[in-house]
PDB file of C-alpha atoms in Angstrom:
ATOM      1  CA  MET A 240     -92.205-142.427 163.047  1.00 50.00           C
ATOM      2  CA  GLU A 241     -95.593-143.890 164.075  1.00 49.00           C
ATOM      3  CA  ARG A 242     -97.054-140.374 164.458  1.00 52.00           C
ATOM      4  CA  LEU A 243     -95.828-139.343 160.990  1.00 47.00           C
ATOM      5  CA  THR A 244     -97.415-142.439 159.482  1.00 57.00           C
ATOM      6  CA  THR A 245    -100.656-141.748 161.212  1.00 59.00           C
ATOM      7  CA  ASN A 246    -100.639-138.082 159.901  1.00 63.00           C
ATOM      8  CA  LYS A 247     -99.928-139.358 156.372  1.00 65.00           C
ATOM      9  CA  PHE A 248    -102.765-141.851 156.681  1.00 61.00           C
ATOM     10  CA  GLU A 249    -105.211-139.154 157.932  1.00 68.00           C
ATOM     11  CA  LYS A 250    -104.257-136.786 155.171  1.00 71.00           C
ATOM     12  CA  TRP A 251    -104.676-139.515 152.539  1.00 75.00           C
ATOM     13  CA  LYS A 252    -108.012-140.434 154.207  1.00 70.00           C
ATOM     14  CA  TYR A 253    -109.181-136.960 153.957  1.00 70.00           C
ATOM     15  CA  GLN A 254    -108.197-136.394 150.347  1.00 74.00           C
ATOM     16  CA  ALA A 255    -109.780-139.654 149.337  1.00 76.00           C
ATOM     17  CA  SER A 256    -113.104-138.818 151.043  1.00 77.00           C
ATOM     18  CA  SER A 257    -112.992-135.502 149.326  1.00 75.00           C
ATOM     19  CA  TRP A 258    -112.575-137.025 145.862  1.00 79.00           C
ATOM     20  CA  LEU A 259    -115.385-139.432 146.676  1.00 82.00           C
ATOM     21  CA  ILE A 260    -117.717-136.601 147.510  1.00 83.00           C
ATOM     22  CA  MET A 261    -116.705-134.888 144.125  1.00 81.00           C
ATOM     23  CA  LEU A 262    -116.876-138.028 142.079  1.00 83.00           C
ATOM     24  CA  PRO A 263    -120.584-138.050 141.196  1.00 83.00           C
ATOM     25  CA  GLY A 264    -120.198-134.362 139.927  1.00 81.00           C
ATOM     26  CA  LEU A 265    -117.105-135.089 138.060  1.00 81.00           C
ATOM     27  CA  VAL A 266    -118.737-138.061 136.271  1.00 85.00           C
ATOM     28  CA  LEU A 267    -121.831-136.100 135.298  1.00 85.00           C
ATOM     29  CA  PHE A 268    -119.537-133.109 134.351  1.00 79.00           C
ATOM     30  CA  SER A 269    -117.348-135.244 132.062  1.00 81.00           C
ATOM     31  CA  PHE A 270    -120.493-137.061 130.604  1.00 81.00           C
ATOM     32  CA  PHE A 271    -122.456-133.988 129.758  1.00 81.00           C
ATOM     33  CA  LEU A 272    -119.603-131.514 128.915  1.00 80.00           C
ATOM     34  CA  TRP A 273    -116.124-133.038 128.138  1.00 82.00           C
ATOM     35  CA  TRP A 274    -117.408-136.104 126.182  1.00 85.00           C
ATOM     36  CA  PRO A 275    -119.674-134.220 123.850  1.00 83.00           C
ATOM     37  CA  LEU A 276    -116.909-131.580 123.335  1.00 83.00           C
ATOM     38  CA  LEU A 277    -114.444-134.251 122.508  1.00 86.00           C
ATOM     39  CA  GLN A 278    -116.841-135.818 120.139  1.00 86.00           C
ATOM     40  CA  SER A 279    -117.551-132.517 118.551  1.00 86.00           C
ATOM     41  CA  ILE A 280    -113.799-132.025 117.929  1.00 87.00           C
ATOM     42  CA  ARG A 281    -113.558-135.568 116.441  1.00 89.00           C
ATOM     43  CA  MET A 282    -116.622-134.952 114.226  1.00 89.00           C
ATOM     44  CA  SER A 283    -115.227-131.606 113.091  1.00 88.00           C
ATOM     45  CA  MET A 284    -112.394-133.475 111.381  1.00 89.00           C
ATOM     46  CA  TYR A 285    -114.543-135.749 109.319  1.00 87.00           C
ATOM     47  CA  ARG A 286    -116.843-135.554 106.309  1.00 86.00           C
ATOM     48  CA  THR A 287    -120.206-136.750 107.595  1.00 83.00           C
ATOM     49  CA  ARG A 288    -123.368-138.297 106.258  1.00 81.00           C
ATOM     50  CA  ASN A 289    -125.891-137.191 108.925  1.00 77.00           C
ATOM     51  CA  ILE A 290    -124.131-138.162 112.065  1.00 76.00           C
ATOM     52  CA  GLU A 291    -122.204-140.888 110.482  1.00 79.00           C
ATOM     53  CA  LEU A 292    -118.448-140.289 110.136  1.00 82.00           C
ATOM     54  CA  VAL A 293    -117.519-141.027 106.477  1.00 82.00           C
ATOM     55  CA  GLU A 294    -114.030-139.918 105.742  1.00 85.00           C
ATOM     56  CA  PHE A 295    -111.174-138.161 107.687  1.00 86.00           C
ATOM     57  CA  VAL A 296    -110.431-134.754 106.282  1.00 87.00           C
ATOM     58  CA  GLY A 297    -108.322-133.151 108.966  1.00 84.00           C
ATOM     59  CA  PHE A 298    -108.934-129.332 109.083  1.00 88.00           C
ATOM     60  CA  ASP A 299    -110.661-129.096 105.828  1.00 89.00           C
ATOM     61  CA  ASN A 300    -114.062-128.307 107.525  1.00 88.00           C
ATOM     62  CA  TYR A 301    -112.341-125.263 109.277  1.00 90.00           C
ATOM     63  CA  ILE A 302    -110.674-124.110 106.086  1.00 90.00           C
ATOM     64  CA  THR A 303    -113.978-124.322 104.275  1.00 88.00           C
ATOM     65  CA  ILE A 304    -115.843-122.427 106.994  1.00 90.00           C
ATOM     66  CA  PHE A 305    -113.232-119.591 107.138  1.00 89.00           C
ATOM     67  CA  GLN A 306    -113.466-119.248 103.552  1.00 89.00           C
ATOM     68  CA  ARG A 307    -117.327-118.675 103.615  1.00 88.00           C
ATOM     69  CA  THR A 308    -118.534-115.151 103.840  1.00 89.00           C
ATOM     70  CA  GLU A 309    -121.337-116.210 105.870  1.00 89.00           C
ATOM     71  CA  PHE A 310    -119.071-117.435 108.712  1.00 90.00           C
ATOM     72  CA  LEU A 311    -117.152-114.072 108.751  1.00 91.00           C
ATOM     73  CA  GLN A 312    -120.569-112.325 108.835  1.00 92.00           C
ATOM     74  CA  ALA A 313    -121.747-114.494 111.718  1.00 92.00           C
ATOM     75  CA  LEU A 314    -118.491-113.909 113.636  1.00 91.00           C
ATOM     76  CA  SER A 315    -118.677-110.164 113.127  1.00 92.00           C
ATOM     77  CA  ASN A 316    -122.298-110.201 114.129  1.00 92.00           C
ATOM     78  CA  THR A 317    -121.633-112.180 117.379  1.00 92.00           C
ATOM     79  CA  LEU A 318    -118.909-109.692 118.328  1.00 91.00           C
ATOM     80  CA  LEU A 319    -121.475-106.933 117.697  1.00 92.00           C
ATOM     81  CA  TYR A 320    -123.954-108.889 119.848  1.00 92.00           C
ATOM     82  CA  THR A 321    -121.403-108.993 122.526  1.00 90.00           C
ATOM     83  CA  LEU A 322    -120.609-105.201 122.245  1.00 91.00           C
ATOM     84  CA  TRP A 323    -124.343-104.259 122.502  1.00 90.00           C
ATOM     85  CA  SER A 324    -124.799-106.745 125.294  1.00 89.00           C
ATOM     86  CA  LEU A 325    -122.086-105.016 127.318  1.00 87.00           C
ATOM     87  CA  ILE A 326    -123.644-101.668 126.621  1.00 86.00           C
ATOM     88  CA  ILE A 327    -127.159-102.611 127.333  1.00 86.00           C
ATOM     89  CA  GLY A 328    -127.417-106.134 128.847  1.00 84.00           C
ATOM     90  CA  PHE A 329    -124.633-105.676 131.437  1.00 85.00           C
ATOM     91  CA  LEU A 330    -125.563-102.143 132.629  1.00 86.00           C
ATOM     92  CA  VAL A 331    -129.433-102.552 132.956  1.00 87.00           C
ATOM     93  CA  PRO A 332    -129.406-105.206 135.635  1.00 88.00           C
ATOM     94  CA  ILE A 333    -126.989-103.196 137.693  1.00 86.00           C
ATOM     95  CA  PHE A 334    -129.191-100.101 137.339  1.00 86.00           C
ATOM     96  CA  ILE A 335    -132.366-102.038 138.292  1.00 86.00           C
ATOM     97  CA  ALA A 336    -130.522-103.516 141.428  1.00 85.00           C
ATOM     98  CA  LEU A 337    -129.313-100.015 142.367  1.00 81.00           C
ATOM     99  CA  LEU A 338    -132.623 -98.524 141.871  1.00 83.00           C
ATOM    100  CA  ILE A 339    -134.554-101.122 143.857  1.00 82.00           C
ATOM    101  CA  GLY A 340    -131.847-101.038 146.539  1.00 75.00           C
ATOM    102  CA  GLU A 341    -132.407 -97.248 147.062  1.00 72.00           C
ATOM    103  CA  THR A 342    -136.173 -97.777 147.099  1.00 75.00           C
ATOM    104  CA  VAL A 343    -137.667 -97.395 150.593  1.00 67.00           C
ATOM    105  CA  ARG A 344    -141.032 -98.991 150.041  1.00 76.00           C
ATOM    106  CA  ALA A 345    -142.548-102.032 148.227  1.00 76.00           C
ATOM    107  CA  LYS A 346    -139.144-103.556 147.467  1.00 76.00           C
ATOM    108  CA  GLY A 347    -140.706-107.073 147.209  1.00 78.00           C
ATOM    109  CA  LEU A 348    -143.260-105.706 144.651  1.00 83.00           C
ATOM    110  CA  PHE A 349    -140.350-104.343 142.515  1.00 81.00           C
ATOM    111  CA  ARG A 350    -138.379-107.490 142.793  1.00 83.00           C
ATOM    112  CA  THR A 351    -141.344-109.512 141.629  1.00 81.00           C
ATOM    113  CA  ALA A 352    -141.954-107.210 138.745  1.00 83.00           C
ATOM    114  CA  ALA A 353    -138.368-107.293 137.604  1.00 82.00           C
ATOM    115  CA  TYR A 354    -138.308-111.075 137.623  1.00 83.00           C
ATOM    116  CA  VAL A 355    -141.549-111.685 135.833  1.00 83.00           C
ATOM    117  CA  PRO A 356    -140.184-111.511 132.197  1.00 83.00           C
ATOM    118  CA  ASN A 357    -137.716-114.304 133.182  1.00 83.00           C
ATOM    119  CA  VAL A 358    -140.749-116.629 133.928  1.00 82.00           C
ATOM    120  CA  LEU A 359    -142.350-116.228 130.592  1.00 81.00           C
ATOM    121  CA  PRO A 360    -141.517-119.009 128.095  1.00 80.00           C
ATOM    122  CA  GLY A 361    -138.762-117.764 125.702  1.00 77.00           C
ATOM    123  CA  LEU A 362    -140.561-118.627 122.445  1.00 79.00           C
ATOM    124  CA  ALA A 363    -143.878-116.965 123.643  1.00 82.00           C
ATOM    125  CA  ALA A 364    -141.987-113.811 124.515  1.00 83.00           C
ATOM    126  CA  ILE A 365    -140.227-113.599 121.254  1.00 85.00           C
ATOM    127  CA  ILE A 366    -143.456-113.955 119.302  1.00 83.00           C
ATOM    128  CA  VAL A 367    -144.997-111.088 121.424  1.00 84.00           C
ATOM    129  CA  TRP A 368    -142.005-108.817 120.454  1.00 86.00           C
ATOM    130  CA  THR A 369    -142.262-109.946 116.917  1.00 84.00           C
ATOM    131  CA  ALA A 370    -145.909-108.396 116.996  1.00 83.00           C
ATOM    132  CA  PHE A 371    -144.511-105.370 118.758  1.00 85.00           C
ATOM    133  CA  PHE A 372    -141.970-104.516 115.979  1.00 85.00           C
ATOM    134  CA  SER A 373    -144.127-105.762 113.149  1.00 80.00           C
ATOM    135  CA  ALA A 374    -144.019-103.641 110.073  1.00 77.00           C
ATOM    136  CA  GLY A 375    -147.658-104.104 109.411  1.00 72.00           C
ATOM    137  CA  GLU A 376    -150.649-101.955 110.450  1.00 72.00           C
ATOM    138  CA  THR A 377    -150.849-103.972 113.623  1.00 74.00           C
ATOM    139  CA  GLY A 378    -147.397-103.307 114.796  1.00 80.00           C
ATOM    140  CA  VAL A 379    -147.612-101.828 118.305  1.00 82.00           C
ATOM    141  CA  LEU A 380    -144.519 -99.594 117.891  1.00 83.00           C
ATOM    142  CA  ASN A 381    -145.645 -98.220 114.617  1.00 82.00           C
ATOM    143  CA  ILE A 382    -149.052 -97.466 116.046  1.00 83.00           C
ATOM    144  CA  MET A 383    -147.621 -95.737 118.976  1.00 85.00           C
ATOM    145  CA  LEU A 384    -145.168 -93.701 116.743  1.00 80.00           C
ATOM    146  CA  GLY A 385    -148.057 -92.996 114.391  1.00 80.00           C
ATOM    147  CA  TRP A 386    -149.703 -90.960 117.000  1.00 83.00           C
ATOM    148  CA  PHE A 387    -146.874 -88.547 116.730  1.00 80.00           C
ATOM    149  CA  GLY A 388    -146.991 -88.383 112.958  1.00 77.00           C
ATOM    150  CA  ILE A 389    -143.957 -90.708 112.354  1.00 77.00           C
ATOM    151  CA  ASP A 390    -144.022 -92.888 109.233  1.00 77.00           C
ATOM    152  CA  ARG A 391    -144.310 -96.591 109.646  1.00 78.00           C
ATOM    153  CA  MET A 392    -141.213 -98.616 109.110  1.00 81.00           C
ATOM    154  CA  SER A 393    -139.994-102.241 109.390  1.00 81.00           C
ATOM    155  CA  TYR A 394    -137.462-102.180 112.265  1.00 81.00           C
ATOM    156  CA  LEU A 395    -136.368-105.731 112.008  1.00 82.00           C
ATOM    157  CA  SER A 396    -135.488-105.225 108.366  1.00 83.00           C
ATOM    158  CA  GLU A 397    -133.099-102.478 109.156  1.00 82.00           C
ATOM    159  CA  GLU A 398    -129.417-103.842 109.177  1.00 84.00           C
ATOM    160  CA  ASN A 399    -128.304-101.039 111.784  1.00 86.00           C
ATOM    161  CA  LEU A 400    -131.136-101.674 114.152  1.00 87.00           C
ATOM    162  CA  VAL A 401    -131.708-105.477 114.082  1.00 90.00           C
ATOM    163  CA  ILE A 402    -128.809-106.424 116.601  1.00 90.00           C
ATOM    164  CA  PRO A 403    -129.543-103.697 119.096  1.00 90.00           C
ATOM    165  CA  ILE A 404    -133.239-104.692 118.962  1.00 89.00           C
ATOM    166  CA  ILE A 405    -132.556-108.379 119.583  1.00 90.00           C
ATOM    167  CA  VAL A 406    -130.167-107.532 122.369  1.00 90.00           C
ATOM    168  CA  THR A 407    -132.773-105.270 123.979  1.00 89.00           C
ATOM    169  CA  ILE A 408    -135.323-108.095 123.830  1.00 88.00           C
ATOM    170  CA  SER A 409    -132.799-110.557 125.354  1.00 87.00           C
ATOM    171  CA  THR A 410    -131.900-108.063 128.077  1.00 87.00           C
ATOM    172  CA  TRP A 411    -135.600-107.551 128.852  1.00 87.00           C
ATOM    173  CA  LYS A 412    -136.070-111.363 129.250  1.00 85.00           C
ATOM    174  CA  GLY A 413    -133.045-111.929 131.500  1.00 83.00           C
ATOM    175  CA  ALA A 414    -132.252-108.623 133.288  1.00 84.00           C
ATOM    176  CA  GLY A 415    -134.542-109.301 136.237  1.00 83.00           C
ATOM    177  CA  ALA A 416    -132.836-112.585 137.252  1.00 84.00           C
ATOM    178  CA  THR A 417    -129.427-110.985 136.933  1.00 86.00           C
ATOM    179  CA  ALA A 418    -130.662-107.946 138.971  1.00 86.00           C
ATOM    180  CA  LEU A 419    -131.728-110.364 141.735  1.00 85.00           C
ATOM    181  CA  ILE A 420    -128.182-111.660 141.936  1.00 86.00           C
ATOM    182  CA  TYR A 421    -126.796-108.194 142.198  1.00 86.00           C
ATOM    183  CA  MET A 422    -129.444-107.455 144.961  1.00 85.00           C
ATOM    184  CA  ALA A 423    -128.177-110.308 146.976  1.00 82.00           C
ATOM    185  CA  GLY A 424    -124.712-108.797 146.667  1.00 83.00           C
ATOM    186  CA  LEU A 425    -126.075-105.540 147.855  1.00 81.00           C
ATOM    187  CA  ALA A 426    -127.763-107.144 150.922  1.00 79.00           C
ATOM    188  CA  GLY A 427    -124.340-108.102 152.149  1.00 81.00           C
ATOM    189  CA  ILE A 428    -123.120-104.570 152.557  1.00 81.00           C
ATOM    190  CA  ASN A 429    -122.968-103.318 156.004  1.00 80.00           C
ATOM    191  CA  PRO A 430    -125.877-100.816 156.474  1.00 77.00           C
ATOM    192  CA  GLU A 431    -123.757 -98.816 158.908  1.00 80.00           C
ATOM    193  CA  LEU A 432    -121.670 -97.637 155.909  1.00 79.00           C
ATOM    194  CA  TYR A 433    -124.573 -96.022 154.307  1.00 77.00           C
ATOM    195  CA  GLU A 434    -125.734 -94.530 157.601  1.00 77.00           C
ATOM    196  CA  ALA A 435    -122.348 -93.086 158.068  1.00 82.00           C
ATOM    197  CA  ALA A 436    -122.262 -91.678 154.586  1.00 79.00           C
ATOM    198  CA  THR A 437    -125.709 -90.152 154.920  1.00 79.00           C
ATOM    199  CA  ILE A 438    -124.680 -88.450 158.189  1.00 80.00           C
ATOM    200  CA  ASP A 439    -121.623 -87.034 156.511  1.00 76.00           C
ATOM    201  CA  GLY A 440    -124.013 -85.601 153.790  1.00 78.00           C
ATOM    202  CA  ALA A 441    -123.294 -88.018 150.940  1.00 76.00           C
ATOM    203  CA  GLY A 442    -126.269 -88.154 148.390  1.00 77.00           C
ATOM    204  CA  VAL A 443    -127.553 -91.165 146.587  1.00 75.00           C
ATOM    205  CA  LEU A 444    -124.823 -90.861 143.782  1.00 79.00           C
ATOM    206  CA  LYS A 445    -122.002 -90.763 146.121  1.00 81.00           C
ATOM    207  CA  ARG A 446    -123.151 -93.610 148.099  1.00 79.00           C
ATOM    208  CA  ILE A 447    -123.415 -95.653 144.914  1.00 79.00           C
ATOM    209  CA  ARG A 448    -119.919 -94.620 143.758  1.00 80.00           C
ATOM    210  CA  TYR A 449    -118.000 -94.949 146.877  1.00 81.00           C
ATOM    211  CA  ILE A 450    -119.909 -97.845 148.717  1.00 82.00           C
ATOM    212  CA  THR A 451    -122.130 -99.797 146.384  1.00 81.00           C
ATOM    213  CA  ILE A 452    -119.927-100.152 143.271  1.00 82.00           C
ATOM    214  CA  PRO A 453    -116.708-101.152 145.069  1.00 81.00           C
ATOM    215  CA  ALA A 454    -118.781-103.658 147.017  1.00 82.00           C
ATOM    216  CA  ILE A 455    -120.132-105.526 144.000  1.00 82.00           C
ATOM    217  CA  PHE A 456    -117.210-105.019 141.715  1.00 81.00           C
ATOM    218  CA  ASN A 457    -116.025-108.658 142.023  1.00 81.00           C
ATOM    219  CA  LEU A 458    -119.645-109.878 141.454  1.00 83.00           C
ATOM    220  CA  GLY A 459    -119.806-107.640 138.409  1.00 82.00           C
ATOM    221  CA  SER A 460    -116.584-108.999 136.983  1.00 81.00           C
ATOM    222  CA  THR A 461    -117.943-112.562 137.357  1.00 83.00           C
ATOM    223  CA  MET A 462    -121.349-111.601 135.827  1.00 85.00           C
ATOM    224  CA  LEU A 463    -119.371-109.910 132.884  1.00 85.00           C
ATOM    225  CA  ILE A 464    -117.647-113.104 131.717  1.00 85.00           C
ATOM    226  CA  LEU A 465    -120.942-114.990 132.097  1.00 84.00           C
ATOM    227  CA  GLN A 466    -122.711-112.338 130.028  1.00 86.00           C
ATOM    228  CA  ILE A 467    -120.141-112.827 127.254  1.00 86.00           C
ATOM    229  CA  ILE A 468    -120.546-116.621 127.350  1.00 86.00           C
ATOM    230  CA  ALA A 469    -124.398-116.371 127.242  1.00 85.00           C
ATOM    231  CA  ILE A 470    -124.380-113.820 124.320  1.00 87.00           C
ATOM    232  CA  PHE A 471    -122.142-115.952 122.287  1.00 86.00           C
ATOM    233  CA  GLN A 472    -124.847-118.617 122.511  1.00 85.00           C
ATOM    234  CA  ILE A 473    -127.560-116.535 121.306  1.00 87.00           C
ATOM    235  CA  MET A 474    -129.660-118.320 118.731  1.00 87.00           C
ATOM    236  CA  TYR A 475    -133.426-118.654 118.987  1.00 83.00           C
ATOM    237  CA  GLU A 476    -133.945-114.846 119.128  1.00 86.00           C
ATOM    238  CA  PRO A 477    -132.539-114.157 115.597  1.00 88.00           C
ATOM    239  CA  MET A 478    -133.951-117.477 114.421  1.00 87.00           C
ATOM    240  CA  ILE A 479    -137.450-116.501 115.397  1.00 86.00           C
ATOM    241  CA  LEU A 480    -137.420-112.822 114.880  1.00 86.00           C
ATOM    242  CA  THR A 481    -135.441-112.487 111.541  1.00 86.00           C
ATOM    243  CA  ARG A 482    -134.173-115.966 110.581  1.00 85.00           C
ATOM    244  CA  GLY A 483    -130.692-114.356 110.600  1.00 85.00           C
ATOM    245  CA  GLY A 484    -131.676-111.541 108.190  1.00 81.00           C
ATOM    246  CA  PRO A 485    -131.902-109.115 106.670  1.00 84.00           C
ATOM    247  CA  ASP A 486    -129.060-110.299 104.388  1.00 85.00           C
ATOM    248  CA  ASN A 487    -127.362-112.264 107.306  1.00 86.00           C
ATOM    249  CA  ALA A 488    -127.176-109.000 109.395  1.00 88.00           C
ATOM    250  CA  SER A 489    -128.391-110.742 112.599  1.00 90.00           C
ATOM    251  CA  LEU A 490    -126.816-114.223 111.842  1.00 90.00           C
ATOM    252  CA  SER A 491    -124.946-115.504 114.991  1.00 91.00           C
ATOM    253  CA  LEU A 492    -122.367-118.251 115.297  1.00 90.00           C
ATOM    254  CA  MET A 493    -124.877-120.474 117.061  1.00 90.00           C
ATOM    255  CA  LEU A 494    -127.533-119.918 114.401  1.00 90.00           C
ATOM    256  CA  LEU A 495    -125.033-120.745 111.625  1.00 90.00           C
ATOM    257  CA  MET A 496    -124.194-123.892 113.393  1.00 90.00           C
ATOM    258  CA  TRP A 497    -127.874-124.793 113.456  1.00 89.00           C
ATOM    259  CA  ARG A 498    -128.133-123.967 109.807  1.00 87.00           C
ATOM    260  CA  TYR A 499    -125.203-126.336 108.926  1.00 86.00           C
ATOM    261  CA  ALA A 500    -126.710-129.144 111.008  1.00 84.00           C
ATOM    262  CA  PHE A 501    -130.457-128.825 110.310  1.00 83.00           C
ATOM    263  CA  GLY A 502    -131.430-125.762 108.446  1.00 76.00           C
ATOM    264  CA  GLY A 503    -130.026-126.167 104.924  1.00 66.00           C
ATOM    265  CA  GLY A 504    -131.219-129.736 104.244  1.00 64.00           C
ATOM    266  CA  THR A 505    -127.655-130.875 103.707  1.00 67.00           C
ATOM    267  CA  MET A 506    -127.115-131.915 107.385  1.00 77.00           C
ATOM    268  CA  GLU A 507    -123.415-130.962 107.467  1.00 84.00           C
ATOM    269  CA  PHE A 508    -122.691-132.056 110.952  1.00 86.00           C
ATOM    270  CA  GLY A 509    -118.881-131.921 110.451  1.00 87.00           C
ATOM    271  CA  ARG A 510    -118.989-128.319 109.595  1.00 87.00           C
ATOM    272  CA  ALA A 511    -121.482-127.636 112.331  1.00 88.00           C
ATOM    273  CA  SER A 512    -119.137-129.192 114.864  1.00 89.00           C
ATOM    274  CA  ALA A 513    -116.373-127.107 113.544  1.00 90.00           C
ATOM    275  CA  VAL A 514    -118.267-123.969 114.278  1.00 90.00           C
ATOM    276  CA  ALA A 515    -119.112-125.400 117.787  1.00 89.00           C
ATOM    277  CA  VAL A 516    -115.285-125.943 118.484  1.00 91.00           C
ATOM    278  CA  ILE A 517    -114.613-122.403 117.260  1.00 91.00           C
ATOM    279  CA  ILE A 518    -117.086-120.902 119.591  1.00 90.00           C
ATOM    280  CA  ALA A 519    -115.729-123.028 122.545  1.00 88.00           C
ATOM    281  CA  PHE A 520    -112.257-121.962 121.614  1.00 90.00           C
ATOM    282  CA  ILE A 521    -113.187-118.237 121.627  1.00 89.00           C
ATOM    283  CA  LEU A 522    -114.930-118.597 124.949  1.00 88.00           C
ATOM    284  CA  LEU A 523    -112.008-120.382 126.349  1.00 88.00           C
ATOM    285  CA  ILE A 524    -109.775-117.387 125.409  1.00 88.00           C
ATOM    286  CA  PHE A 525    -112.277-114.920 127.083  1.00 85.00           C
ATOM    287  CA  THR A 526    -112.269-117.074 130.144  1.00 85.00           C
ATOM    288  CA  THR A 527    -108.564-117.447 130.287  1.00 86.00           C
ATOM    289  CA  ILE A 528    -108.054-113.699 129.989  1.00 84.00           C
ATOM    290  CA  TYR A 529    -110.662-113.100 132.823  1.00 81.00           C
ATOM    291  CA  THR A 530    -108.902-115.572 135.079  1.00 81.00           C
ATOM    292  CA  ILE A 531    -105.425-114.062 134.484  1.00 81.00           C
ATOM    293  CA  VAL A 532    -106.704-110.566 135.141  1.00 75.00           C
ATOM    294  CA  ASN A 533    -108.576-111.612 138.294  1.00 73.00           C
ATOM    295  CA  LYS A 534    -105.527-113.374 139.706  1.00 72.00           C
ATOM    296  CA  ARG A 535    -103.450-110.274 139.170  1.00 65.00           C
ATOM    297  CA  LYS A 536    -106.013-108.195 140.873  1.00 60.00           C
ATOM    298  CA  VAL A 537    -106.081-110.502 143.839  1.00 52.00           C
ATOM    299  CA  ASN A 538    -102.360-110.445 143.974  1.00 54.00           C
ATOM    300  CA  TRP A 539    -102.280-106.606 143.830  1.00 52.00           C
ATOM    301  CA  GLU A 540    -104.646-106.510 146.757  1.00 51.00           C
TER     302      GLU A 540
END
């Protein structure tokens, strides 16, 4: 009996010490994440005057938002951002990591070169890209294409091109940092596997297909959901490059939220909070699906 009591006390002591270690992180997490989210949910159900809650309106803000064509356009655009990001932004860092991983010499130089865009201030990088795609005579891309006799055009004013261009710029900015994460995963692969495959006559493509990709598959699935979460929060790229144009063709949900809160002069914080809650709900759905699929995969293994 005494031994059982001692074991329970030790178990309780261990759990209490674990909670005490996690307590500072939980407090900060609650203060900076859950509390603002709860306040956003609360504010989304009120008519506001600036940040002052004036009148409880229930779900009227949500109903009004869903009836506006600009919201449906922003939602559609955000899904397009996600699609193009999975085509471009998700695959490019993997390709960079694999390319550097198969490089024999100057790997450190290539790692540094890949990470340099991530060091540049985001606003400065966007301004540079604006000059690159400028429709004027000083537009770098138009000058380069003019050498081949191609007429000058305004790329950022083309509805079919603006989202792929913005995703390309975003990928250029962050692909190097993501590639370093993949390279860290590649570093954990046993070199003997590559040596054995080389002895058996496997080329680069077969080594990547049968050794590298299976080894970083779990890492890739985690980076996939992080990619989706990040692209749903895209805002300053379309804000600086196109201001959401042309004709709202590059308007994202985050940019629409900013417009409601600060951009239109009306300061509709209630509706801006409603958009924020909708974004959080969509991301929660994606994260839940990822968690369920990942758990099933673990159970199958």
